[in-house]
Amino acid sequence: GAGVSQSPSNKVTEKGKDVELRCDPISGHTALYWYRQSLGQGLEFLIYFQGNSAPDKSGLPSDRFSAERTGGSVSTLTIQRTQQEDSAVYLCASSPLAGGPDTGELFFGEGSRLTVL
Amino acid sequence: QKEVEQNSGPLSVPEGAIASLNCTYSDRVSQSFFWYRQYSGKSPELIMSIYSNGDKEDGRFTAQLNKASQYVSLLIRDSQPSDSATYLCAVTGNQFYFGTGTSLTVIP
């Protein structure tokens, strides 16, 4: 596609439910990042996939959060047993080059706004 | 772990003035530096990248990098109300590290 595509754009769920957020990166981009942004706050790093390397999961806030990337393309971020503090915009970004962060810029999707009631 | 520091602002400048945004980082091995602009309710978009010491100009925007001082800045000349946004500094290492952003308001 022309850009990074995320779905759903908005998700309202009840506390305790599981949610899945999807990211379809720009074709050919090897690096994929997930960030979380609460209202009026900066970007909080969650997880980073680079090619076939093991993902950097150091930003995941709890074991309720997990992510996978299938076939080096589409990624799914799963939040189990959602809590109200999980409410935020979840941003996905991809980068074009295999050489790592120093060789490419990030292109962001429009985000998935999650509201946990 | 790198630390990227930005003044959160808000920074207000009159239309036509120069807006100066600053960012410091803590890791000397960082190689690439980026400025992203984020309008309210929108995703960040890249406006400048800089990889070597000195100045890089693109239209009304100038990025300045001083690796010895671990300092990167963004100057916006002839500021316009449409420049009102949050500006995020990003530094790379093992991954992208973002500052918390500086909120800029250009007053007509």
Coordinates of C-alpha atoms in Angstrom, one line a residue:
Chain A
G1 CA 0.0 0.0 0.0
A2 CA 0.9 3.6 -0.1
G3 CA 1.4 4.0 3.6
V4 CA 1.3 2.2 6.9
S5 CA -2.2 0.9 7.5
Q6 CA -3.6 0.3 10.9
S7 CA -6.9 -1.2 12.0
P8 CA -9.2 -0.6 13.6
S9 CA -8.9 3.1 13.7
N10 CA -11.1 3.2 16.8
K11 CA -11.9 0.5 19.3
V12 CA -14.1 0.7 22.4
T13 CA -14.0 -2.3 24.7
E14 CA -15.0 -3.2 28.2
K15 CA -12.5 -3.8 31.0
G16 CA -11.2 -7.4 31.0
K17 CA -11.8 -8.0 27.3
D18 CA -8.9 -8.9 24.9
V19 CA -8.2 -6.7 21.9
E20 CA -6.1 -7.1 18.7
L21 CA -4.7 -4.2 16.8
R22 CA -3.3 -4.8 13.3
C23 CA -0.5 -3.0 11.4
D24 CA 0.2 -3.5 7.7
P25 CA 3.6 -1.8 7.0
I26 CA 4.8 -0.3 3.8
S27 CA 5.7 -3.1 1.4
G28 CA 9.4 -4.0 1.6
H29 CA 10.0 -2.3 4.9
T30 CA 12.0 -4.6 7.2
A31 CA 11.6 -2.8 10.5
L32 CA 8.3 -2.3 12.4
Y33 CA 7.7 -0.5 15.6
W34 CA 4.8 -0.2 18.0
Y35 CA 4.4 2.9 20.2
R36 CA 1.7 4.0 22.6
Q37 CA 0.7 7.6 23.1
S38 CA -1.6 8.6 25.9
L39 CA -3.5 12.0 25.6
G40 CA -1.0 14.9 25.7
Q41 CA 1.9 12.6 26.3
G42 CA 5.0 11.5 24.2
L43 CA 5.6 8.3 22.4
E44 CA 6.1 5.2 24.6
F45 CA 8.1 2.5 22.9
L46 CA 6.5 -0.9 23.1
I47 CA 8.2 -3.4 20.7
Y48 CA 10.5 -3.4 17.6
F49 CA 10.8 -6.0 14.9
Q50 CA 13.8 -6.0 12.5
G51 CA 13.9 -8.5 9.7
N52 CA 14.3 -12.1 11.0
S53 CA 16.0 -11.0 14.3
A54 CA 14.4 -11.6 17.7
P55 CA 12.1 -8.7 18.5
D56 CA 13.0 -6.1 21.1
K57 CA 10.2 -6.5 23.6
S58 CA 11.7 -4.3 26.3
G59 CA 9.0 -1.7 26.1
L60 CA 6.0 -3.9 26.7
P61 CA 4.5 -2.7 30.0
S62 CA 3.2 -6.1 31.2
D63 CA 2.7 -9.7 30.2
R64 CA -0.8 -8.8 29.1
F65 CA 0.8 -7.2 26.0
S66 CA 2.2 -9.3 23.2
A67 CA 2.9 -8.8 19.5
E68 CA 3.8 -10.9 16.5
R69 CA 4.8 -10.3 13.0
T70 CA 4.0 -12.9 10.4
G71 CA 6.0 -13.4 7.3
G72 CA 8.0 -10.3 8.0
S73 CA 5.0 -8.1 7.1
V74 CA 1.8 -7.7 9.0
S75 CA 2.0 -7.3 12.8
T76 CA -0.6 -7.8 15.4
L77 CA -0.5 -6.3 18.9
T78 CA -2.6 -8.1 21.4
I79 CA -3.7 -6.8 24.8
Q80 CA -5.3 -9.3 27.1
R81 CA -7.6 -8.5 30.0
T82 CA -7.7 -4.8 29.1
Q83 CA -7.5 -2.2 31.8
Q84 CA -8.6 1.4 31.8
E85 CA -5.0 2.6 31.8
D86 CA -4.5 0.8 28.5
S87 CA -6.6 3.5 26.9
A88 CA -4.4 5.3 24.4
V89 CA -3.5 5.7 20.7
Y90 CA -1.4 2.8 19.5
L91 CA 0.9 3.8 16.7
C92 CA 2.7 1.5 14.3
A93 CA 5.6 2.7 12.2
S94 CA 7.8 1.0 9.6
S95 CA 11.3 1.7 8.2
P96 CA 12.6 0.8 4.8
L97 CA 16.2 -0.4 5.2
A98 CA 17.6 -3.5 6.6
G99 CA 20.6 -1.8 8.1
G100 CA 18.9 -0.9 11.3
P101 CA 17.6 2.4 12.7
D102 CA 20.6 4.4 11.6
T103 CA 19.9 3.9 7.9
G104 CA 16.2 4.8 7.6
E105 CA 13.4 7.0 8.8
L106 CA 10.1 6.0 10.4
F107 CA 6.8 6.2 8.6
F108 CA 3.8 6.2 10.9
G109 CA 0.3 4.8 10.5
E110 CA -2.7 6.8 11.6
G111 CA -3.0 4.9 14.8
S112 CA -5.6 2.8 16.6
R113 CA -7.4 4.7 19.3
L114 CA -8.3 2.3 22.1
T115 CA -10.8 3.2 24.8
V116 CA -11.4 0.8 27.7
L117 CA -14.5 1.4 29.6
Chain B
Q1 CA 19.4 3.3 27.3
K2 CA 19.5 6.6 25.5
E3 CA 17.8 9.6 27.0
V4 CA 16.4 12.3 24.7
E5 CA 15.5 15.5 26.4
Q6 CA 13.3 18.3 25.1
N7 CA 11.6 21.3 26.7
S8 CA 7.9 20.4 26.7
G9 CA 7.0 24.1 26.2
P10 CA 4.6 25.5 25.3
L11 CA 6.7 27.7 23.1
S12 CA 4.8 30.7 21.6
V13 CA 6.2 32.9 18.9
P14 CA 4.5 35.6 16.7
E15 CA 3.9 34.9 13.1
G16 CA 7.0 35.6 11.0
A17 CA 9.4 35.1 13.9
I18 CA 12.0 32.4 14.2
A19 CA 11.1 29.4 16.4
S20 CA 14.0 27.5 18.0
L21 CA 13.5 24.0 19.3
N22 CA 16.2 22.2 21.1
C23 CA 17.0 18.6 22.0
T24 CA 19.8 17.0 23.9
Y25 CA 20.7 13.3 24.0
S26 CA 22.8 11.2 26.3
D27 CA 24.5 8.6 24.1
R28 CA 27.6 9.5 22.1
V29 CA 27.2 6.6 19.6
S30 CA 23.9 7.9 18.1
Q31 CA 24.3 8.3 14.4
S32 CA 21.0 9.6 13.0
F33 CA 18.8 12.4 14.2
F34 CA 15.2 13.3 13.1
W35 CA 12.6 15.9 13.8
Y36 CA 9.0 14.9 13.5
R37 CA 6.0 17.2 13.6
Q38 CA 2.7 16.0 15.1
Y39 CA -0.5 17.9 14.7
S40 CA -3.1 17.4 17.4
G41 CA -4.9 14.1 16.8
K42 CA -2.6 13.1 14.0
S43 CA 0.4 10.8 13.6
P44 CA 4.0 12.1 13.6
E45 CA 5.4 13.1 10.2
L46 CA 9.1 13.5 9.4
I47 CA 10.2 17.0 8.6
M48 CA 14.0 16.8 8.9
S49 CA 16.8 14.3 9.2
I50 CA 20.4 15.0 9.9
Y51 CA 23.4 12.7 10.1
S52 CA 26.5 14.8 10.3
N53 CA 27.7 17.8 12.3
G54 CA 26.6 21.2 11.1
D55 CA 23.5 22.7 9.5
K56 CA 21.0 21.2 7.1
E57 CA 18.5 23.5 5.5
D58 CA 15.2 22.6 3.8
G59 CA 13.0 25.5 3.0
R60 CA 12.1 27.4 6.2
F61 CA 13.5 24.6 8.3
T62 CA 17.1 24.3 9.5
A63 CA 18.4 21.4 11.6
Q64 CA 21.6 21.9 13.5
L65 CA 23.7 19.0 14.9
N66 CA 26.6 19.2 17.3
K67 CA 27.7 15.7 18.3
A68 CA 30.4 16.9 20.7
S69 CA 27.8 18.7 22.7
Q70 CA 25.2 16.0 22.0
Y71 CA 22.8 18.7 20.9
V72 CA 20.4 18.9 18.0
S73 CA 18.1 21.8 17.2
L74 CA 15.4 22.8 14.7
L75 CA 14.9 26.4 13.5
I76 CA 11.8 27.4 11.8
R77 CA 12.1 30.7 10.0
D78 CA 9.1 32.9 9.1
S79 CA 6.9 30.9 11.4
Q80 CA 3.3 30.4 10.2
P81 CA 0.2 29.5 12.2
S82 CA 0.2 26.2 10.3
D83 CA 3.5 25.4 12.1
S84 CA 1.6 25.1 15.4
A85 CA 2.1 21.6 16.5
T86 CA 4.2 19.4 18.7
Y87 CA 7.8 18.7 17.5
L88 CA 9.4 15.4 18.4
C89 CA 13.1 14.9 18.4
A90 CA 14.3 11.3 17.6
V91 CA 17.7 9.8 18.0
T92 CA 18.8 6.4 16.8
G93 CA 20.9 3.6 18.3
N94 CA 19.6 0.1 18.6
Q95 CA 16.2 1.6 17.9
F96 CA 14.5 5.0 17.6
Y97 CA 14.3 7.0 20.8
F98 CA 11.9 9.9 21.0
G99 CA 11.8 12.9 23.2
T100 CA 8.5 13.9 24.8
G101 CA 8.0 16.7 22.3
T102 CA 7.9 20.5 22.4
S103 CA 4.5 22.2 21.8
L104 CA 4.8 25.2 19.5
T105 CA 2.1 27.8 19.0
V106 CA 2.5 30.5 16.3
I107 CA 0.4 33.5 17.1
P108 CA -1.1 35.3 14.1

